[in-house]
Amino acid sequence: MIDLLSVTGPERAYTFHSHTQYCDGHATATEMAREAVRQGFRFYGFSPHSPIPIPSPCNMSAESVDAYLAEVDAIRQEFSASGCRFFAGMEVDYLGEEWGPSHQYFRSLPLDYTIGSVHFIPDQEGNYVDIDGRFESFREKMRVHFHDDIDYVVRTFFSQSVAMVEKGGFDILGHFDKVGQNASYYRPGIEDSPLYKRLVGELIDLIVARRQLIELNTKALGQHGRFFPGERYLAHLVHAGVPILVNSDAHRTDALNAGRREAFELLDSLAR
């Protein structure tokens, strides 16, 4: 594992969250690398959605991990004179005590870093369901899997997130309030509710206490007008000294740098 903050230093031409053909990305790793070089990135990290022990069309298979690592090695050689360093990361899904970033399987892989994220939560019957993605899909899952209980979904997302942070084993905490997007479309104003504020506040307190490296994820800025974490939380995080990386979470070549300029401008304004 590498110390990402030491690697980048004051450099801002980086992103450590991206997806390719190995999971739900829409370009090959080589295509993403070529675009990163064209745009002048100095540090670029691949982070496919990790293998998980349940079916998922968005996650890479365990059988493809060796091919992924080999391709990153080939990219390093191909672009060795480009001025951009490439890293093999992975976005690891937390699925409770039995599966997550601290699992020995991920510790055994020759990864440069890992992102710990919650995309799946257990429904009331204990079956893990992906709550990420398009709102139309989320709304249907609310009906089919969660008995239309949005408070349960929010509570469970944050309890899973707290458990993952407490267990550790990852470098970057990914989009830690992402449930807020679909939850807000489902029930407008939920992020202002006492329940939501308490739950996200407890997670932020844990992040601050551990000085956990987090990302400011810019993926949703263009379409949904928001960062993860939300702008309302950033001043507290910045003033508490929480280390923050700005990641684009790109799934396409044209999104490599999307929202990053706005994110850095916001962080700079909060740091004054």
mmCIF file of N, CA, C and O in Angstrom, residues 54-135:
data_model
loop_
_atom_site.group_PDB
_atom_site.id
_atom_site.type_symbol
_atom_site.label_atom_id
_atom_site.label_comp_id
_atom_site.label_asym_id
_atom_site.label_seq_id
_atom_site.Cartn_x
_atom_site.Cartn_y
_atom_site.Cartn_z
ATOM 1 N N ILE A 54 -21.774 -12.299 -3.823
ATOM 2 C CA ILE A 54 -23.166 -12.342 -4.270
ATOM 3 C C ILE A 54 -23.209 -11.852 -5.707
ATOM 4 O O ILE A 54 -22.308 -11.125 -6.148
ATOM 5 N N PRO A 55 -24.234 -12.215 -6.477
ATOM 6 C CA PRO A 55 -24.302 -11.773 -7.878
ATOM 7 C C PRO A 55 -24.419 -10.255 -7.980
ATOM 8 O O PRO A 55 -25.161 -9.627 -7.234
ATOM 9 N N SER A 56 -23.666 -9.680 -8.925
ATOM 10 C CA SER A 56 -23.763 -8.244 -9.168
ATOM 11 C C SER A 56 -23.214 -7.943 -10.558
ATOM 12 O O SER A 56 -22.063 -8.276 -10.849
ATOM 13 N N PRO A 57 -23.989 -7.290 -11.419
ATOM 14 C CA PRO A 57 -23.497 -6.936 -12.748
ATOM 15 C C PRO A 57 -22.496 -5.790 -12.727
ATOM 16 O O PRO A 57 -21.831 -5.536 -13.730
ATOM 17 N N CYS A 58 -22.384 -5.101 -11.591
ATOM 18 C CA CYS A 58 -21.500 -3.939 -11.507
ATOM 19 C C CYS A 58 -20.122 -4.266 -10.958
ATOM 20 O O CYS A 58 -19.220 -3.417 -11.018
ATOM 21 N N ASN A 59 -19.936 -5.440 -10.393
ATOM 22 C CA ASN A 59 -18.666 -5.796 -9.755
ATOM 23 C C ASN A 59 -17.832 -6.704 -10.637
ATOM 24 O O ASN A 59 -18.365 -7.525 -11.379
ATOM 25 N N MET A 60 -16.519 -6.569 -10.530
ATOM 26 C CA MET A 60 -15.628 -7.439 -11.277
ATOM 27 C C MET A 60 -15.673 -8.843 -10.693
ATOM 28 O O MET A 60 -16.023 -9.037 -9.517
ATOM 29 N N SER A 61 -15.327 -9.812 -11.500
ATOM 30 C CA SER A 61 -15.254 -11.191 -11.026
ATOM 31 C C SER A 61 -13.886 -11.459 -10.428
ATOM 32 O O SER A 61 -12.888 -10.811 -10.785
ATOM 33 N N ALA A 62 -13.825 -12.424 -9.524
ATOM 34 C CA ALA A 62 -12.532 -12.809 -8.951
ATOM 35 C C ALA A 62 -11.602 -13.326 -10.031
ATOM 36 O O ALA A 62 -10.379 -13.136 -9.960
ATOM 37 N N GLU A 63 -12.182 -13.947 -11.053
ATOM 38 C CA GLU A 63 -11.372 -14.515 -12.134
ATOM 39 C C GLU A 63 -10.694 -13.445 -12.983
ATOM 40 O O GLU A 63 -9.709 -13.719 -13.673
ATOM 41 N N SER A 64 -11.209 -12.209 -12.960
ATOM 42 C CA SER A 64 -10.633 -11.147 -13.788
ATOM 43 C C SER A 64 -9.583 -10.312 -13.058
ATOM 44 O O SER A 64 -8.978 -9.425 -13.674
ATOM 45 N N VAL A 65 -9.357 -10.581 -11.786
ATOM 46 C CA VAL A 65 -8.428 -9.755 -11.011
ATOM 47 C C VAL A 65 -7.015 -9.842 -11.565
ATOM 48 O O VAL A 65 -6.321 -8.819 -11.717
ATOM 49 N N ASP A 66 -6.549 -11.043 -11.882
ATOM 50 C CA ASP A 66 -5.190 -11.183 -12.413
ATOM 51 C C ASP A 66 -5.034 -10.431 -13.729
ATOM 52 O O ASP A 66 -3.997 -9.781 -13.968
ATOM 53 N N ALA A 67 -6.042 -10.497 -14.594
ATOM 54 C CA ALA A 67 -5.982 -9.772 -15.868
ATOM 55 C C ALA A 67 -5.942 -8.268 -15.619
ATOM 56 O O ALA A 67 -5.221 -7.528 -16.315
ATOM 57 N N TYR A 68 -6.710 -7.805 -14.651
ATOM 58 C CA TYR A 68 -6.714 -6.381 -14.309
ATOM 59 C C TYR A 68 -5.332 -5.929 -13.853
ATOM 60 O O TYR A 68 -4.792 -4.925 -14.353
ATOM 61 N N LEU A 69 -4.738 -6.662 -12.927
ATOM 62 C CA LEU A 69 -3.425 -6.287 -12.415
ATOM 63 C C LEU A 69 -2.369 -6.326 -13.513
ATOM 64 O O LEU A 69 -1.492 -5.454 -13.583
ATOM 65 N N ALA A 70 -2.474 -7.306 -14.396
ATOM 66 C CA ALA A 70 -1.530 -7.401 -15.508
ATOM 67 C C ALA A 70 -1.690 -6.227 -16.466
ATOM 68 O O ALA A 70 -0.698 -5.695 -16.988
ATOM 69 N N GLU A 71 -2.934 -5.793 -16.692
ATOM 70 C CA GLU A 71 -3.140 -4.668 -17.602
ATOM 71 C C GLU A 71 -2.601 -3.374 -17.014
ATOM 72 O O GLU A 71 -2.035 -2.548 -17.738
ATOM 73 N N VAL A 72 -2.758 -3.181 -15.717
ATOM 74 C CA VAL A 72 -2.189 -1.977 -15.106
ATOM 75 C C VAL A 72 -0.669 -1.995 -15.237
ATOM 76 O O VAL A 72 -0.046 -0.963 -15.541
ATOM 77 N N ASP A 73 -0.047 -3.150 -15.040
ATOM 78 C CA ASP A 73 1.401 -3.249 -15.235
ATOM 79 C C ASP A 73 1.781 -2.896 -16.670
ATOM 80 O O ASP A 73 2.771 -2.194 -16.912
ATOM 81 N N ALA A 74 1.000 -3.374 -17.635
ATOM 82 C CA ALA A 74 1.279 -3.070 -19.046
ATOM 83 C C ALA A 74 1.111 -1.581 -19.322
ATOM 84 O O ALA A 74 1.892 -0.983 -20.091
ATOM 85 N N ILE A 75 0.116 -0.961 -18.714
ATOM 86 C CA ILE A 75 -0.113 0.474 -18.882
ATOM 87 C C ILE A 75 1.061 1.263 -18.310
ATOM 88 O O ILE A 75 1.526 2.246 -18.920
ATOM 89 N N ARG A 76 1.571 0.854 -17.182
ATOM 90 C CA ARG A 76 2.730 1.534 -16.599
ATOM 91 C C ARG A 76 3.915 1.511 -17.565
ATOM 92 O O ARG A 76 4.636 2.508 -17.705
ATOM 93 N N GLN A 77 4.106 0.395 -18.208
ATOM 94 C CA GLN A 77 5.212 0.293 -19.156
ATOM 95 C C GLN A 77 4.945 1.128 -20.404
ATOM 96 O O GLN A 77 5.812 1.857 -20.888
ATOM 97 N N GLU A 78 3.713 1.028 -20.939
ATOM 98 C CA GLU A 78 3.393 1.739 -22.166
ATOM 99 C C GLU A 78 3.510 3.250 -22.000
ATOM 100 O O GLU A 78 3.960 3.958 -22.923
ATOM 101 N N PHE A 79 3.118 3.752 -20.828
ATOM 102 C CA PHE A 79 3.099 5.193 -20.610
ATOM 103 C C PHE A 79 4.186 5.634 -19.628
ATOM 104 O O PHE A 79 4.053 6.659 -18.963
ATOM 105 N N SER A 80 5.260 4.899 -19.581
ATOM 106 C CA SER A 80 6.318 5.169 -18.601
ATOM 107 C C SER A 80 6.957 6.545 -18.799
ATOM 108 O O SER A 80 7.469 7.144 -17.844
ATOM 109 N N ALA A 81 6.966 7.047 -20.026
ATOM 110 C CA ALA A 81 7.587 8.341 -20.301
ATOM 111 C C ALA A 81 6.576 9.473 -20.371
ATOM 112 O O ALA A 81 6.907 10.577 -20.800
ATOM 113 N N SER A 82 5.339 9.207 -19.945
ATOM 114 C CA SER A 82 4.266 10.188 -20.129
ATOM 115 C C SER A 82 4.224 11.271 -19.069
ATOM 116 O O SER A 82 3.556 12.290 -19.239
ATOM 117 N N GLY A 83 4.872 11.019 -17.935
ATOM 118 C CA GLY A 83 4.769 11.945 -16.816
ATOM 119 C C GLY A 83 3.614 11.647 -15.887
ATOM 120 O O GLY A 83 3.389 12.368 -14.909
ATOM 121 N N CYS A 84 2.873 10.579 -16.170
ATOM 122 C CA CYS A 84 1.748 10.168 -15.315
ATOM 123 C C CYS A 84 2.063 8.819 -14.685
ATOM 124 O O CYS A 84 2.445 7.873 -15.385
ATOM 125 N N ARG A 85 1.900 8.727 -13.383
ATOM 126 C CA ARG A 85 2.081 7.458 -12.672
ATOM 127 C C ARG A 85 0.717 6.784 -12.501
ATOM 128 O O ARG A 85 -0.266 7.440 -12.138
ATOM 129 N N PHE A 86 0.688 5.501 -12.746
ATOM 130 C CA PHE A 86 -0.562 4.750 -12.669
ATOM 131 C C PHE A 86 -0.520 3.774 -11.495
ATOM 132 O O PHE A 86 0.505 3.166 -11.212
ATOM 133 N N PHE A 87 -1.705 3.636 -10.841
ATOM 134 C CA PHE A 87 -1.796 2.830 -9.636
ATOM 135 C C PHE A 87 -2.929 1.820 -9.755
ATOM 136 O O PHE A 87 -3.979 2.121 -10.343
ATOM 137 N N ALA A 88 -2.703 0.662 -9.184
ATOM 138 C CA ALA A 88 -3.715 -0.400 -9.169
ATOM 139 C C ALA A 88 -4.425 -0.378 -7.824
ATOM 140 O O ALA A 88 -3.883 -0.811 -6.806
ATOM 141 N N GLY A 89 -5.618 0.163 -7.817
ATOM 142 C CA GLY A 89 -6.441 0.176 -6.612
ATOM 143 C C GLY A 89 -7.653 -0.706 -6.783
ATOM 144 O O GLY A 89 -7.796 -1.433 -7.768
ATOM 145 N N MET A 90 -8.547 -0.640 -5.825
ATOM 146 C CA MET A 90 -9.801 -1.381 -5.900
ATOM 147 C C MET A 90 -10.798 -0.726 -4.952
ATOM 148 O O MET A 90 -10.439 -0.326 -3.835
ATOM 149 N N GLU A 91 -12.036 -0.585 -5.418
ATOM 150 C CA GLU A 91 -13.107 -0.094 -4.548
ATOM 151 C C GLU A 91 -13.800 -1.309 -3.954
ATOM 152 O O GLU A 91 -14.488 -2.052 -4.659
ATOM 153 N N VAL A 92 -13.587 -1.522 -2.672
ATOM 154 C CA VAL A 92 -14.029 -2.747 -2.018
ATOM 155 C C VAL A 92 -15.361 -2.521 -1.321
ATOM 156 O O VAL A 92 -15.505 -1.616 -0.498
ATOM 157 N N ASP A 93 -16.321 -3.362 -1.660
ATOM 158 C CA ASP A 93 -17.639 -3.277 -1.040
ATOM 159 C C ASP A 93 -17.638 -3.924 0.336
ATOM 160 O O ASP A 93 -17.099 -5.020 0.527
ATOM 161 N N TYR A 94 -18.280 -3.238 1.274
ATOM 162 C CA TYR A 94 -18.458 -3.788 2.621
ATOM 163 C C TYR A 94 -19.804 -4.487 2.689
ATOM 164 O O TYR A 94 -20.853 -3.884 2.435
ATOM 165 N N LEU A 95 -19.752 -5.775 3.019
ATOM 166 C CA LEU A 95 -20.985 -6.566 3.146
ATOM 167 C C LEU A 95 -21.091 -7.179 4.542
ATOM 168 O O LEU A 95 -21.481 -8.337 4.702
ATOM 169 N N GLY A 96 -20.733 -6.405 5.538
ATOM 170 C CA GLY A 96 -20.844 -6.901 6.902
ATOM 171 C C GLY A 96 -19.581 -7.600 7.362
ATOM 172 O O GLY A 96 -18.522 -7.542 6.731
ATOM 173 N N GLU A 97 -19.687 -8.287 8.474
ATOM 174 C CA GLU A 97 -18.529 -8.900 9.124
ATOM 175 C C GLU A 97 -17.795 -9.880 8.225
ATOM 176 O O GLU A 97 -16.586 -10.075 8.352
ATOM 177 N N GLU A 98 -18.496 -10.512 7.297
ATOM 178 C CA GLU A 98 -17.892 -11.583 6.514
ATOM 179 C C GLU A 98 -17.183 -11.108 5.256
ATOM 180 O O GLU A 98 -16.444 -11.888 4.637
ATOM 181 N N TRP A 99 -17.387 -9.877 4.829
ATOM 182 C CA TRP A 99 -16.784 -9.427 3.573
ATOM 183 C C TRP A 99 -16.606 -7.927 3.568
ATOM 184 O O TRP A 99 -17.545 -7.180 3.789
ATOM 185 N N GLY A 100 -15.391 -7.488 3.292
ATOM 186 C CA GLY A 100 -15.117 -6.064 3.226
ATOM 187 C C GLY A 100 -13.640 -5.804 3.058
ATOM 188 O O GLY A 100 -12.848 -6.732 2.855
ATOM 189 N N PRO A 101 -13.231 -4.539 3.143
ATOM 190 C CA PRO A 101 -11.831 -4.182 2.890
ATOM 191 C C PRO A 101 -10.829 -4.890 3.790
ATOM 192 O O PRO A 101 -9.678 -5.090 3.379
ATOM 193 N N SER A 102 -11.225 -5.258 4.998
ATOM 194 C CA SER A 102 -10.277 -5.898 5.916
ATOM 195 C C SER A 102 -10.155 -7.405 5.691
ATOM 196 O O SER A 102 -9.334 -8.055 6.349
ATOM 197 N N HIS A 103 -10.934 -7.952 4.766
ATOM 198 C CA HIS A 103 -10.884 -9.392 4.505
ATOM 199 C C HIS A 103 -9.494 -9.774 3.997
ATOM 200 O O HIS A 103 -8.865 -9.049 3.229
ATOM 201 N N GLN A 104 -9.029 -10.940 4.400
ATOM 202 C CA GLN A 104 -7.700 -11.390 4.036
ATOM 203 C C GLN A 104 -7.514 -11.463 2.520
ATOM 204 O O GLN A 104 -6.407 -11.269 2.004
ATOM 205 N N TYR A 105 -8.571 -11.754 1.792
ATOM 206 C CA TYR A 105 -8.457 -11.827 0.330
ATOM 207 C C TYR A 105 -7.903 -10.525 -0.243
ATOM 208 O O TYR A 105 -6.993 -10.540 -1.085
ATOM 209 N N PHE A 106 -8.422 -9.397 0.201
ATOM 210 C CA PHE A 106 -7.963 -8.119 -0.334
ATOM 211 C C PHE A 106 -6.577 -7.766 0.193
ATOM 212 O O PHE A 106 -5.776 -7.162 -0.527
ATOM 213 N N ARG A 107 -6.289 -8.166 1.409
ATOM 214 C CA ARG A 107 -4.954 -7.932 1.952
ATOM 215 C C ARG A 107 -3.897 -8.703 1.175
ATOM 216 O O ARG A 107 -2.727 -8.303 1.113
ATOM 217 N N SER A 108 -4.297 -9.813 0.567
ATOM 218 C CA SER A 108 -3.338 -10.658 -0.157
ATOM 219 C C SER A 108 -3.060 -10.155 -1.570
ATOM 220 O O SER A 108 -2.099 -10.610 -2.203
ATOM 221 N N LEU A 109 -3.877 -9.251 -2.081
ATOM 222 C CA LEU A 109 -3.692 -8.768 -3.443
ATOM 223 C C LEU A 109 -2.611 -7.680 -3.489
ATOM 224 O O LEU A 109 -2.507 -6.870 -2.567
ATOM 225 N N PRO A 110 -1.823 -7.630 -4.553
ATOM 226 C CA PRO A 110 -0.769 -6.611 -4.662
ATOM 227 C C PRO A 110 -1.319 -5.265 -5.134
ATOM 228 O O PRO A 110 -0.959 -4.742 -6.192
ATOM 229 N N LEU A 111 -2.209 -4.691 -4.334
ATOM 230 C CA LEU A 111 -2.843 -3.420 -4.662
ATOM 231 C C LEU A 111 -2.043 -2.265 -4.083
ATOM 232 O O LEU A 111 -1.408 -2.393 -3.022
ATOM 233 N N ASP A 112 -2.105 -1.123 -4.747
ATOM 234 C CA ASP A 112 -1.456 0.081 -4.229
ATOM 235 C C ASP A 112 -2.298 0.759 -3.157
ATOM 236 O O ASP A 112 -1.756 1.423 -2.265
ATOM 237 N N TYR A 113 -3.617 0.617 -3.243
ATOM 238 C CA TYR A 113 -4.507 1.234 -2.268
ATOM 239 C C TYR A 113 -5.902 0.636 -2.454
ATOM 240 O O TYR A 113 -6.195 -0.018 -3.474
ATOM 241 N N THR A 114 -6.758 0.864 -1.469
ATOM 242 C CA THR A 114 -8.156 0.453 -1.586
ATOM 243 C C THR A 114 -9.068 1.594 -1.147
ATOM 244 O O THR A 114 -8.709 2.422 -0.308
ATOM 245 N N ILE A 115 -10.244 1.617 -1.742
ATOM 246 C CA ILE A 115 -11.328 2.511 -1.331
ATOM 247 C C ILE A 115 -12.375 1.645 -0.644
ATOM 248 O O ILE A 115 -12.779 0.615 -1.182
ATOM 249 N N GLY A 116 -12.799 2.030 0.527
ATOM 250 C CA GLY A 116 -13.873 1.323 1.215
ATOM 251 C C GLY A 116 -15.190 2.020 0.978
ATOM 252 O O GLY A 116 -15.324 3.220 1.249
ATOM 253 N N SER A 117 -16.170 1.294 0.449
ATOM 254 C CA SER A 117 -17.460 1.901 0.113
ATOM 255 C C SER A 117 -18.617 0.989 0.485
ATOM 256 O O SER A 117 -18.470 -0.229 0.507
ATOM 257 N N VAL A 118 -19.754 1.617 0.735
ATOM 258 C CA VAL A 118 -21.004 0.890 0.952
ATOM 259 C C VAL A 118 -21.925 1.178 -0.224
ATOM 260 O O VAL A 118 -22.316 2.331 -0.457
ATOM 261 N N HIS A 119 -22.237 0.141 -0.993
ATOM 262 C CA HIS A 119 -23.229 0.215 -2.060
ATOM 263 C C HIS A 119 -24.412 -0.710 -1.775
ATOM 264 O O HIS A 119 -25.508 -0.487 -2.269
ATOM 265 N N PHE A 120 -24.156 -1.762 -1.015
ATOM 266 C CA PHE A 120 -25.159 -2.778 -0.709
ATOM 267 C C PHE A 120 -25.501 -2.712 0.775
ATOM 268 O O PHE A 120 -24.620 -2.526 1.619
ATOM 269 N N ILE A 121 -26.779 -2.873 1.092
ATOM 270 C CA ILE A 121 -27.186 -3.010 2.486
ATOM 271 C C ILE A 121 -28.135 -4.197 2.600
ATOM 272 O O ILE A 121 -28.804 -4.565 1.625
ATOM 273 N N PRO A 122 -28.221 -4.813 3.775
ATOM 274 C CA PRO A 122 -29.169 -5.916 3.936
ATOM 275 C C PRO A 122 -30.593 -5.400 4.058
ATOM 276 O O PRO A 122 -30.849 -4.393 4.727
ATOM 277 N N ASP A 123 -31.520 -6.076 3.393
ATOM 278 C CA ASP A 123 -32.930 -5.728 3.584
ATOM 279 C C ASP A 123 -33.413 -6.300 4.908
ATOM 280 O O ASP A 123 -32.636 -6.878 5.678
ATOM 281 N N GLN A 124 -34.676 -6.146 5.195
ATOM 282 C CA GLN A 124 -35.207 -6.585 6.487
ATOM 283 C C GLN A 124 -35.113 -8.096 6.666
ATOM 284 O O GLN A 124 -35.199 -8.592 7.793
ATOM 285 N N GLU A 125 -34.927 -8.822 5.579
ATOM 286 C CA GLU A 125 -34.781 -10.279 5.654
ATOM 287 C C GLU A 125 -33.316 -10.704 5.627
ATOM 288 O O GLU A 125 -33.014 -11.898 5.648
ATOM 289 N N GLY A 126 -32.407 -9.739 5.568
ATOM 290 C CA GLY A 126 -30.989 -10.055 5.615
ATOM 291 C C GLY A 126 -30.324 -10.261 4.269
ATOM 292 O O GLY A 126 -29.153 -10.652 4.218
ATOM 293 N N ASN A 127 -31.024 -10.003 3.172
ATOM 294 C CA ASN A 127 -30.458 -10.174 1.837
ATOM 295 C C ASN A 127 -29.855 -8.855 1.357
ATOM 296 O O ASN A 127 -30.516 -7.807 1.402
ATOM 297 N N TYR A 128 -28.610 -8.902 0.895
ATOM 298 C CA TYR A 128 -27.939 -7.678 0.479
ATOM 299 C C TYR A 128 -28.473 -7.195 -0.871
ATOM 300 O O TYR A 128 -28.599 -7.968 -1.813
ATOM 301 N N VAL A 129 -28.761 -5.881 -0.923
ATOM 302 C CA VAL A 129 -29.351 -5.252 -2.097
ATOM 303 C C VAL A 129 -28.539 -4.008 -2.440
ATOM 304 O O VAL A 129 -28.179 -3.219 -1.561
ATOM 305 N N ASP A 130 -28.246 -3.823 -3.728
ATOM 306 C CA ASP A 130 -27.528 -2.647 -4.200
ATOM 307 C C ASP A 130 -28.473 -1.443 -4.196
ATOM 308 O O ASP A 130 -29.491 -1.443 -4.893
ATOM 309 N N ILE A 131 -28.147 -0.412 -3.418
ATOM 310 C CA ILE A 131 -28.999 0.776 -3.348
ATOM 311 C C ILE A 131 -28.389 1.951 -4.103
ATOM 312 O O ILE A 131 -28.879 3.076 -4.019
ATOM 313 N N ASP A 132 -27.318 1.701 -4.846
ATOM 314 C CA ASP A 132 -26.680 2.735 -5.644
ATOM 315 C C ASP A 132 -27.368 2.804 -7.010
ATOM 316 O O ASP A 132 -28.281 2.058 -7.310
ATOM 317 N N GLY A 133 -26.911 3.705 -7.846
ATOM 318 C CA GLY A 133 -27.411 3.739 -9.217
ATOM 319 C C GLY A 133 -28.606 4.653 -9.401
ATOM 320 O O GLY A 133 -28.928 5.503 -8.571
ATOM 321 N N ARG A 134 -29.286 4.455 -10.525
ATOM 322 C CA ARG A 134 -30.370 5.345 -10.939
ATOM 323 C C ARG A 134 -31.535 5.313 -9.944
ATOM 324 O O ARG A 134 -31.857 4.283 -9.371
ATOM 325 N N PHE A 135 -32.186 6.475 -9.785
ATOM 326 C CA PHE A 135 -33.286 6.575 -8.834
ATOM 327 C C PHE A 135 -34.444 5.661 -9.218
ATOM 328 O O PHE A 135 -35.118 5.109 -8.334
#
